[in-house]
Tab-separated table of C-alpha atoms and ligand atoms in Angstrom:
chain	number	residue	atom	x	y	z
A	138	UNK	CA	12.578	22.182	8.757
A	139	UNK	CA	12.756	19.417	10.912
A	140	UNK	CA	15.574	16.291	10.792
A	141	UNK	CA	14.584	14.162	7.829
A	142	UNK	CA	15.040	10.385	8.079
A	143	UNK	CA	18.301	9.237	6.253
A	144	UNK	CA	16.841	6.221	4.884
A	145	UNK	CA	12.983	5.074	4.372
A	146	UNK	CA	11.810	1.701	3.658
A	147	UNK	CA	9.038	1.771	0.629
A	148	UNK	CA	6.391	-1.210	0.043
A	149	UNK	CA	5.442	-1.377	-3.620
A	150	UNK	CA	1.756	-1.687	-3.704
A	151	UNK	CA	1.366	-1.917	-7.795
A	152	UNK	CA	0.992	-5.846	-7.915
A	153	UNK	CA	-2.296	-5.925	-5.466
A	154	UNK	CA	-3.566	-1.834	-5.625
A	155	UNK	CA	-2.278	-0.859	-9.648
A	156	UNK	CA	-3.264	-4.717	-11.216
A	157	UNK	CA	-6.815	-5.128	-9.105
A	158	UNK	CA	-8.178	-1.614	-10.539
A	159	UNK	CA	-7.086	-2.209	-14.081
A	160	UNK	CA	-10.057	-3.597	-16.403
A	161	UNK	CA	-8.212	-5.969	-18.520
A	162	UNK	CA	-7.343	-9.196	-16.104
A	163	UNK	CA	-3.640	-9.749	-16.888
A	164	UNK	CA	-1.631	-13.054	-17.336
A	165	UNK	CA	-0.356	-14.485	-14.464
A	166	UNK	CA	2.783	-14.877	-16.161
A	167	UNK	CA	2.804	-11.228	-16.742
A	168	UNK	CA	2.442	-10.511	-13.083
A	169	UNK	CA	5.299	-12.585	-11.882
A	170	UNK	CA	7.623	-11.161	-14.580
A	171	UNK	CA	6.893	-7.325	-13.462
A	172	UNK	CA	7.064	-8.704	-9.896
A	173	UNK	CA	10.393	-9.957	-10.660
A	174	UNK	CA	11.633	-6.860	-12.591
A	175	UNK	CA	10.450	-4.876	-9.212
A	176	UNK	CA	12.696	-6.966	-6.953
A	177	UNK	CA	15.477	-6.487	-9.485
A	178	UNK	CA	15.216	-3.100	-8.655
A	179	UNK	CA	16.094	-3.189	-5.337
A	180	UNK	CA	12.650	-2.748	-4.183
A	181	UNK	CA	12.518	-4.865	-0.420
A	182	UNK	CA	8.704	-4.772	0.579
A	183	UNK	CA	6.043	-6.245	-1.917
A	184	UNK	CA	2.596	-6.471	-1.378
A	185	UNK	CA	2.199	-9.587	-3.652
A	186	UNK	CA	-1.828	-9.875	-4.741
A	187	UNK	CA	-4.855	-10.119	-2.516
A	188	UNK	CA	-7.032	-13.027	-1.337
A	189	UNK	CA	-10.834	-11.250	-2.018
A	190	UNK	CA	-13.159	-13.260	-3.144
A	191	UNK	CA	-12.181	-14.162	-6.984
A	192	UNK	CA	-15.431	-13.085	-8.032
A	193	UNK	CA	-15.654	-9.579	-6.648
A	194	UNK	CA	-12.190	-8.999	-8.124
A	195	UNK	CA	-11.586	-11.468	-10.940
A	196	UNK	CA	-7.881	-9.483	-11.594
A	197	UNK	CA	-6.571	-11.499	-8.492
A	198	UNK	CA	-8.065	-14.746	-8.465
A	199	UNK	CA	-4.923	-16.191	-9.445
A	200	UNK	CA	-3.312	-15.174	-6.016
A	201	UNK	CA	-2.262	-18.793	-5.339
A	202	UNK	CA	-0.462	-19.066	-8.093
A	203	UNK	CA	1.204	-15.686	-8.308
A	204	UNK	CA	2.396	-16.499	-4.986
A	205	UNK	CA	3.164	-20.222	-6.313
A	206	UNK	CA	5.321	-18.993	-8.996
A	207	UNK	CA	7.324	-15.628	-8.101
A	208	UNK	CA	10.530	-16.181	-7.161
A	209	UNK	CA	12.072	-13.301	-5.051
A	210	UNK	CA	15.432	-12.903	-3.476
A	211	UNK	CA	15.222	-13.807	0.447
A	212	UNK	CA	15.658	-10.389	1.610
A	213	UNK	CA	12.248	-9.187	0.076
A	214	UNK	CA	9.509	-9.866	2.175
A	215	UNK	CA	6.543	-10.788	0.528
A	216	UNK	CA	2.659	-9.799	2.038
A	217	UNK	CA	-0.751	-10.471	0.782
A	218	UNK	CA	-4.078	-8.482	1.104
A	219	UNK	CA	-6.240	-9.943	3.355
A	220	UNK	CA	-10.017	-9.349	3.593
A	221	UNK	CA	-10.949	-11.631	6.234
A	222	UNK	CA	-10.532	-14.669	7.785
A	223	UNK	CA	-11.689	-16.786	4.936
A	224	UNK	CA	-8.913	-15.011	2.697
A	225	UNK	CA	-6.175	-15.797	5.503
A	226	UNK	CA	-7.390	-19.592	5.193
A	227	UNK	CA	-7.027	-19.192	1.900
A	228	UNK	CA	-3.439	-17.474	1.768
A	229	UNK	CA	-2.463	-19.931	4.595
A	230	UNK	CA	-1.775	-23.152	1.752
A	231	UNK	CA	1.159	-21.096	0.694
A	232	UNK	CA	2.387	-20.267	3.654
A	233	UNK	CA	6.199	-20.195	3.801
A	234	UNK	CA	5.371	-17.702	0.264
A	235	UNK	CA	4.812	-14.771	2.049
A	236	UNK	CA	5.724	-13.500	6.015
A	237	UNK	CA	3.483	-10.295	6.389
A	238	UNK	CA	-0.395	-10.040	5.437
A	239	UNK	CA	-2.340	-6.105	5.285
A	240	UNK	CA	-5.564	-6.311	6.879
A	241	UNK	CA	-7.696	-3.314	5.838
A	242	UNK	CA	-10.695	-1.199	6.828
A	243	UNK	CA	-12.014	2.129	6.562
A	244	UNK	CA	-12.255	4.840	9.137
A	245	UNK	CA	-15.290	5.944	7.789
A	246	UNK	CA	-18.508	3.829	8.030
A	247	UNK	CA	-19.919	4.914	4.930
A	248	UNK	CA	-16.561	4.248	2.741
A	249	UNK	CA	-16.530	0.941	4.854
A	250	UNK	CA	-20.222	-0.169	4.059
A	251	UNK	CA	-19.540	0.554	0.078
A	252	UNK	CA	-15.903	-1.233	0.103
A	253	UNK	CA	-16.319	-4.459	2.247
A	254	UNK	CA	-20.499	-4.492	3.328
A	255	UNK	CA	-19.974	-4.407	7.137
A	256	UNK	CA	-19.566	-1.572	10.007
A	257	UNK	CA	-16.256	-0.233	10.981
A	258	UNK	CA	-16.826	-2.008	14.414
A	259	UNK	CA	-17.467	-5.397	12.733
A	260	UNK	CA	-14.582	-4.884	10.113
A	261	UNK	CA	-12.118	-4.075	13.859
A	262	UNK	CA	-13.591	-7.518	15.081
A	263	UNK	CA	-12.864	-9.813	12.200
A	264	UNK	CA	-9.311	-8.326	11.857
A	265	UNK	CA	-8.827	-9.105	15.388
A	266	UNK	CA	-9.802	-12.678	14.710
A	267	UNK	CA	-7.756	-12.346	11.293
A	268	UNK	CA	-4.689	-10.706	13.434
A	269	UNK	CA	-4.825	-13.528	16.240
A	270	UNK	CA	-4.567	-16.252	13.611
A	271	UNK	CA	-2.079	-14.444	11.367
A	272	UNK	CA	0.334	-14.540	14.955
A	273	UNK	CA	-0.319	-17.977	15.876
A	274	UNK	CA	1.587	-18.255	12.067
A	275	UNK	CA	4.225	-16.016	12.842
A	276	UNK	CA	3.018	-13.454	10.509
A	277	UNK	CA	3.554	-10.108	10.540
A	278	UNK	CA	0.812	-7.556	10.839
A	279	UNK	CA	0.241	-4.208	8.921
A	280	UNK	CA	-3.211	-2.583	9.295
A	281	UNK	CA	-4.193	-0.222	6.607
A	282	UNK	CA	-6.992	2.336	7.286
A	283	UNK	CA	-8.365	3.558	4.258
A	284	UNK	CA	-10.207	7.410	3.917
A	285	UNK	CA	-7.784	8.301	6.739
A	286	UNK	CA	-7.769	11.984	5.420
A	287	UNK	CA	-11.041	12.283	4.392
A	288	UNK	CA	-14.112	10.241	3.170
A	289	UNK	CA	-15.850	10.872	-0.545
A	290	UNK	CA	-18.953	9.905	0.980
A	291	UNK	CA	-18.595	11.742	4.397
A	292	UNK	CA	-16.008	14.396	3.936
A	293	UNK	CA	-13.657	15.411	7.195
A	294	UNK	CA	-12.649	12.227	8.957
A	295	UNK	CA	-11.813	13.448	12.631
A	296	UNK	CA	-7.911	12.207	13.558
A	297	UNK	CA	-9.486	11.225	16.824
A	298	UNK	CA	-11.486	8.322	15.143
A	299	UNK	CA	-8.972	7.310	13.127
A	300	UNK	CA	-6.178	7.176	15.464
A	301	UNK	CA	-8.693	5.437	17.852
A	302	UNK	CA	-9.003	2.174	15.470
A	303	UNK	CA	-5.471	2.882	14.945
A	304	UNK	CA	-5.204	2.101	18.583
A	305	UNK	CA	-7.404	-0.957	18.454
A	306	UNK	CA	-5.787	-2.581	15.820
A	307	UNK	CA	-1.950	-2.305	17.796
A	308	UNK	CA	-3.973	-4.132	20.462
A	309	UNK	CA	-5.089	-6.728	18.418
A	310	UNK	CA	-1.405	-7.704	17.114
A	311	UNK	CA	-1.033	-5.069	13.928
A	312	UNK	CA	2.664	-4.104	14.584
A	313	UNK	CA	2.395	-1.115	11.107
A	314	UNK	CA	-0.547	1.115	10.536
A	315	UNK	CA	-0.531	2.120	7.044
A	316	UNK	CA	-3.217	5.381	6.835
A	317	UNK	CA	-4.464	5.682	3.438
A	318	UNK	CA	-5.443	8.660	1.813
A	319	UNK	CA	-7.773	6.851	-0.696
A	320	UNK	CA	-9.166	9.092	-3.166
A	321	UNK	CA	-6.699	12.122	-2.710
A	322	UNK	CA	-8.448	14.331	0.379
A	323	UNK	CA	-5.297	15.098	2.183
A	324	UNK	CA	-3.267	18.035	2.267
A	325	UNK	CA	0.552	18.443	3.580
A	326	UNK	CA	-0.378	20.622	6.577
A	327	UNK	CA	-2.867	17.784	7.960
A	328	UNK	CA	-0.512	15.062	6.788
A	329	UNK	CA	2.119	16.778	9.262
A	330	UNK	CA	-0.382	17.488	12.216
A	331	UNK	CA	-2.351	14.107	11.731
A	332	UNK	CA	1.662	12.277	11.722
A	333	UNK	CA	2.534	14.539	14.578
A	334	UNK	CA	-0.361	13.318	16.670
A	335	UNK	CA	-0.187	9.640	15.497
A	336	UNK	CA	3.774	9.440	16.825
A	337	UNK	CA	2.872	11.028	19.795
A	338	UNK	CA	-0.328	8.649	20.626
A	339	UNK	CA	0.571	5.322	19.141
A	340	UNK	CA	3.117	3.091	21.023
A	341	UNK	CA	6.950	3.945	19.612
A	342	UNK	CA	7.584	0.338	18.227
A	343	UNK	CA	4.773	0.892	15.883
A	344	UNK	CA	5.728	1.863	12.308
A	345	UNK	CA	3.710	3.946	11.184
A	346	UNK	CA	3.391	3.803	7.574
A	347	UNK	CA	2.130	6.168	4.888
A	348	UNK	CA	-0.348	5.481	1.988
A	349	UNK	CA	-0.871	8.472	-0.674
A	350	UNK	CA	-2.710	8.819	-3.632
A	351	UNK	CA	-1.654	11.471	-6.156
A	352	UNK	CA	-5.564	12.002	-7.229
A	353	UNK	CA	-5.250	15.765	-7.049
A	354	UNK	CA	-1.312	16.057	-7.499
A	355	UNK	CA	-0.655	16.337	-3.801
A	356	UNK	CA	0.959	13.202	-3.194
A	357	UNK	CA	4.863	13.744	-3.205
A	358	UNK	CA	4.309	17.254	-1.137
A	359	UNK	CA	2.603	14.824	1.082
A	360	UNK	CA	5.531	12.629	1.437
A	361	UNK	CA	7.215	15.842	2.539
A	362	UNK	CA	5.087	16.715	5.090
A	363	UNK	CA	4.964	12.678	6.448
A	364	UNK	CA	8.810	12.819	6.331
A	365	UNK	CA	8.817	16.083	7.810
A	366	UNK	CA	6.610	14.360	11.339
A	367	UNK	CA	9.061	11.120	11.683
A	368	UNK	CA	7.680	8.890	8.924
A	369	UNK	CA	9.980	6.758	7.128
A	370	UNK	CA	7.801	4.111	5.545
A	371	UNK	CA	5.346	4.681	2.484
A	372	UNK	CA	3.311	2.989	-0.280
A	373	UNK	CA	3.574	3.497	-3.933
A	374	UNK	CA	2.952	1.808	-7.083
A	375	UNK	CA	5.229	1.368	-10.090
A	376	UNK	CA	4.059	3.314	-13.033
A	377	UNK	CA	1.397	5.454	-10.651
A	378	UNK	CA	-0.811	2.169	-11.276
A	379	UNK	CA	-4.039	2.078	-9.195
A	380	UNK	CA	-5.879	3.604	-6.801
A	381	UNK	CA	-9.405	3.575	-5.702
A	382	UNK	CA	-12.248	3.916	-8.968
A	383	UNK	CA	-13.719	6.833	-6.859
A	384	UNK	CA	-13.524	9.818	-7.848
A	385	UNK	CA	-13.938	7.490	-11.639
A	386	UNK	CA	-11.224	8.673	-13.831
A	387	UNK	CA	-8.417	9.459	-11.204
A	388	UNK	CA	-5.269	8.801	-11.096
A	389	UNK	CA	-4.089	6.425	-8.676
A	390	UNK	CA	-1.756	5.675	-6.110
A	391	UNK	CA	1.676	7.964	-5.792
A	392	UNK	CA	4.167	6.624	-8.619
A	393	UNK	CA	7.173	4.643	-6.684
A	394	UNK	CA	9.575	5.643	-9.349
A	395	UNK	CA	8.463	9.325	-8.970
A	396	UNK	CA	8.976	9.099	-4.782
A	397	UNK	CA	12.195	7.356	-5.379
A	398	UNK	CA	13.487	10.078	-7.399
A	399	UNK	CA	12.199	12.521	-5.031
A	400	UNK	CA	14.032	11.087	-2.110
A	401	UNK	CA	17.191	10.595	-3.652
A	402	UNK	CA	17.366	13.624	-4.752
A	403	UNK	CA	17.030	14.773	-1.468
A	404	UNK	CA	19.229	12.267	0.001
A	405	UNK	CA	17.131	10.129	1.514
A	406	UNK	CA	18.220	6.022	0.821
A	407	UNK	CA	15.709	3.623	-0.481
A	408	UNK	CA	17.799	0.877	-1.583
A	409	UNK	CA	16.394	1.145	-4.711
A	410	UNK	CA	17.715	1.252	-8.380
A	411	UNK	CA	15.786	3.953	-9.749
A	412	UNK	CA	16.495	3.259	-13.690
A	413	UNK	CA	16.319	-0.213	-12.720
A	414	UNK	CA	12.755	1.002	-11.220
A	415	UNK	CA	11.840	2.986	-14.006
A	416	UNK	CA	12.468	0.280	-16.613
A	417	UNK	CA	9.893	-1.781	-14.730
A	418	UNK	CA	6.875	0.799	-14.786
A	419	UNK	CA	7.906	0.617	-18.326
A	420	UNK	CA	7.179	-3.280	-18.987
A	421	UNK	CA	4.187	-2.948	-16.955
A	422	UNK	CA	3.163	0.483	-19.417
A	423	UNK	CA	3.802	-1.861	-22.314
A	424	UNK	CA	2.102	-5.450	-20.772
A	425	UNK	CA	-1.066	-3.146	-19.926
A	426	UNK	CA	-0.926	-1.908	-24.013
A	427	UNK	CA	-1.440	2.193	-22.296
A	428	UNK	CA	0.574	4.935	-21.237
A	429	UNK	CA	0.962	5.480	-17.487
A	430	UNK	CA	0.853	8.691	-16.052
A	431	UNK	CA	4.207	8.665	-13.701
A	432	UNK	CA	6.095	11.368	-14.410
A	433	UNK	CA	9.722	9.617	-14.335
A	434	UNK	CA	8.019	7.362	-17.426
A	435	UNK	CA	8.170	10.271	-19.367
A	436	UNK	CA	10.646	12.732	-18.107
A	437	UNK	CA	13.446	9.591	-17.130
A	438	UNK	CA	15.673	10.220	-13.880
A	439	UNK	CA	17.790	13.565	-13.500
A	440	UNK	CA	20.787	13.441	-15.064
A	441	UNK	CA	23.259	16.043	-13.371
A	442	UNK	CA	25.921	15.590	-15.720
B	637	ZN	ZN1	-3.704	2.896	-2.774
C-alpha cells in the first residue's frame, strides 16, 4: 500500500447537497443552528447554501440570510454554490460572508442538459466568466464536475474528457477540482487509476478534491482508493444527507461522521470532534423528524476501552 496522507482536510457538503434534496423546506433558523453545531465540531470547510434560482430549489432561497445570520469561528471558511453569474451577483451582497464559491458542471452532456439546461461547452464558458469575476473579488475557486465516474444517462464517462474540462477550468482560475461521483458509478480500482492520472496531468498546486456518494455502499472503500493515489481532500455530508434524486430512492452523499471515523481510525487527522460530529447528524436526524441512514448515527464511535 502506498504512503497515506497524515492529515486530510474535509468540506461538509450537508448544508447545500443534504438540505436542497430534502422535501420539507426547513427553517432558516434550523439551518444556522446545525451549521453552528458543525463548526463546533471542528469541521473547517463549509459549503454554506447555494444561490440557484429560489424557484427551481425553494429549500435554499433563503441563502442570503443563512449567510446573514451564521456565525462561524474565523478559521472556517465559508463557500457558496454557484450556478452562474447571476447567482455570483447575487452571493456578491454578502460578500465578506463567505471567501470560496463551487462552480459546477457535468462531464457528461446529457447529465448536464437535465441538471442546468445548457451544453458542457456553454456550462465551461459561463464558469469562466463566473471564475474571472469571483478573482477580481478575491475569491477562491473550487470546480466540481459532477458524473465524473460515470453518467446515469450515458454510462462510462472517459477520464480523458473529464480531466480535459478539468484542465479548462484550472485555466480559467479554479484553484480545487472536486470530481463527483453523483449517483454512485464509481468503483475503488477506477477511483485509484482516474486519481493516479488526474495528479499526474493536472498542475501540482491544484487540490484535487474528492466527491463520493455512498448510493451503492462503495463510498468509504472509495476514500481508500482516493487516499491511496495522493488525495487528501473530500466531501461528505453530516448524517449521509443528500445526494442526487437519481437513481430516486438512494442514499446520498458519503456520511462525514462515518469518513471521520474511518480516518481516525486509521490515523489519518481531520481536526474534527467526531462525537462532537456525531451529535450534530443527530439534531439534524431530529430537525428533519426521520432517521438518517449514517452508520455512526446508529452504531456511535468505537470505543476501544
Ligand atoms: Zn453530493
Amino acid at each position: 500500500m502506498s504512503e497515506l496522507p497524515a492529515s486530510v482536510r474535509i468540506r461538509e457538503v450537508g448544508p447545500r447537497d443534504g438540505f436542497q434534496n430534502e422535501p420539507e423546506v426547513l427553517p432558516t433558523d434550523v439551518k444556522v443552528r446545525l451549521i453552528e453545531l458543525l463548526a463546533a465540531s471542528g469541521v473547517r470547510r463549509i459549503e454554506l447554501t447555494s444561490f440557484v434560482r429560489p424557484d427551481v430549489i425553494p429549500q435554499l432561497a433563503d441563502a442570503d440570510a443563512v449567510l446573514e445570520r451564521v456565525r462561524l469561528p474565523a478559521d472556517v471558511s465559508a463557500s457558496v454554490l454557484i450556478p452562474n453569474e447571476r447567482g455570483l451577483e447575487r452571493a456578491l451582497a454578502h460578500r465578506e460572508r463567505f471567501s470560496e464559491i463551487n462552480g459546477f458542471l457535468s462531464a457528461s452532456e446529457t447529465h448536464n442538459q437535465h441538471n442546468v439546461g445548457r451544453s458542457v461547452g456553454e456550462s465551461i464558458a459561463g464558469l469562466e466568466r463566473t471564475f474571472a469575476r469571483a478573482e477580481r473579488e478575491g475569491l477562491r475557486c473550487e470546480a466540481v464536475i459532477s458524473t465524473s465516474f460515470g453518467c446515469p444517462y450515458e454510462g462510462r464517462v472517459p477520464a480523458d474528457s473529464v480531466l480535459e474540462i478539468a484542465r479548462r477550468l484550472v485555466a480559467a482560475g479554479a484553484q480545487e477540482v472536486g470530481f463527483g461521483d453523483t449517483t454512485g458509478m464509481a468503483n475503488p480500482r477506477q477511483v485509484r487509476d482516474f486519481f493516479a492520472q488526474a495528479r499526474a496531468e493536472l498542475p501540482a498546486e491544484v487540490e484535487l478534491t474528492a466527491h463520493f456518494h455512498n448510493t451503492r455502499g462503495q463510498g468509504l472503500a472509495n476514500v481508500l482508493a482516493a487516499l491511496e493515489a495522493g488525495v487528501c481532500s473530500f466531501e461528505s455530508s453530516f448524517g449521509e444527507l443528500g445526494g442526487c434524486p437519481v437513481p430516486a430512492g438512494a442514499t446520498g452523499n458519503i456520511a462525514s461522521e462515518d469518513l471521520v471515523s474511518m480516518l481516525h481510525e486509521m490515523g489519518i487527522a481531520t481536526g474534527i470532534d467526531l462525537p462532537a460530529l456525531v451529535a450534530a447528524a443527530r439534531a439534524a436526524q431530529e430537525a428533519l423528524g426521520r432517521k438518517l441512514t449514517s452508520h455512526l448515527l446508529s452504531a456511535g464511535p468505537i470505543d476501544w476501552r
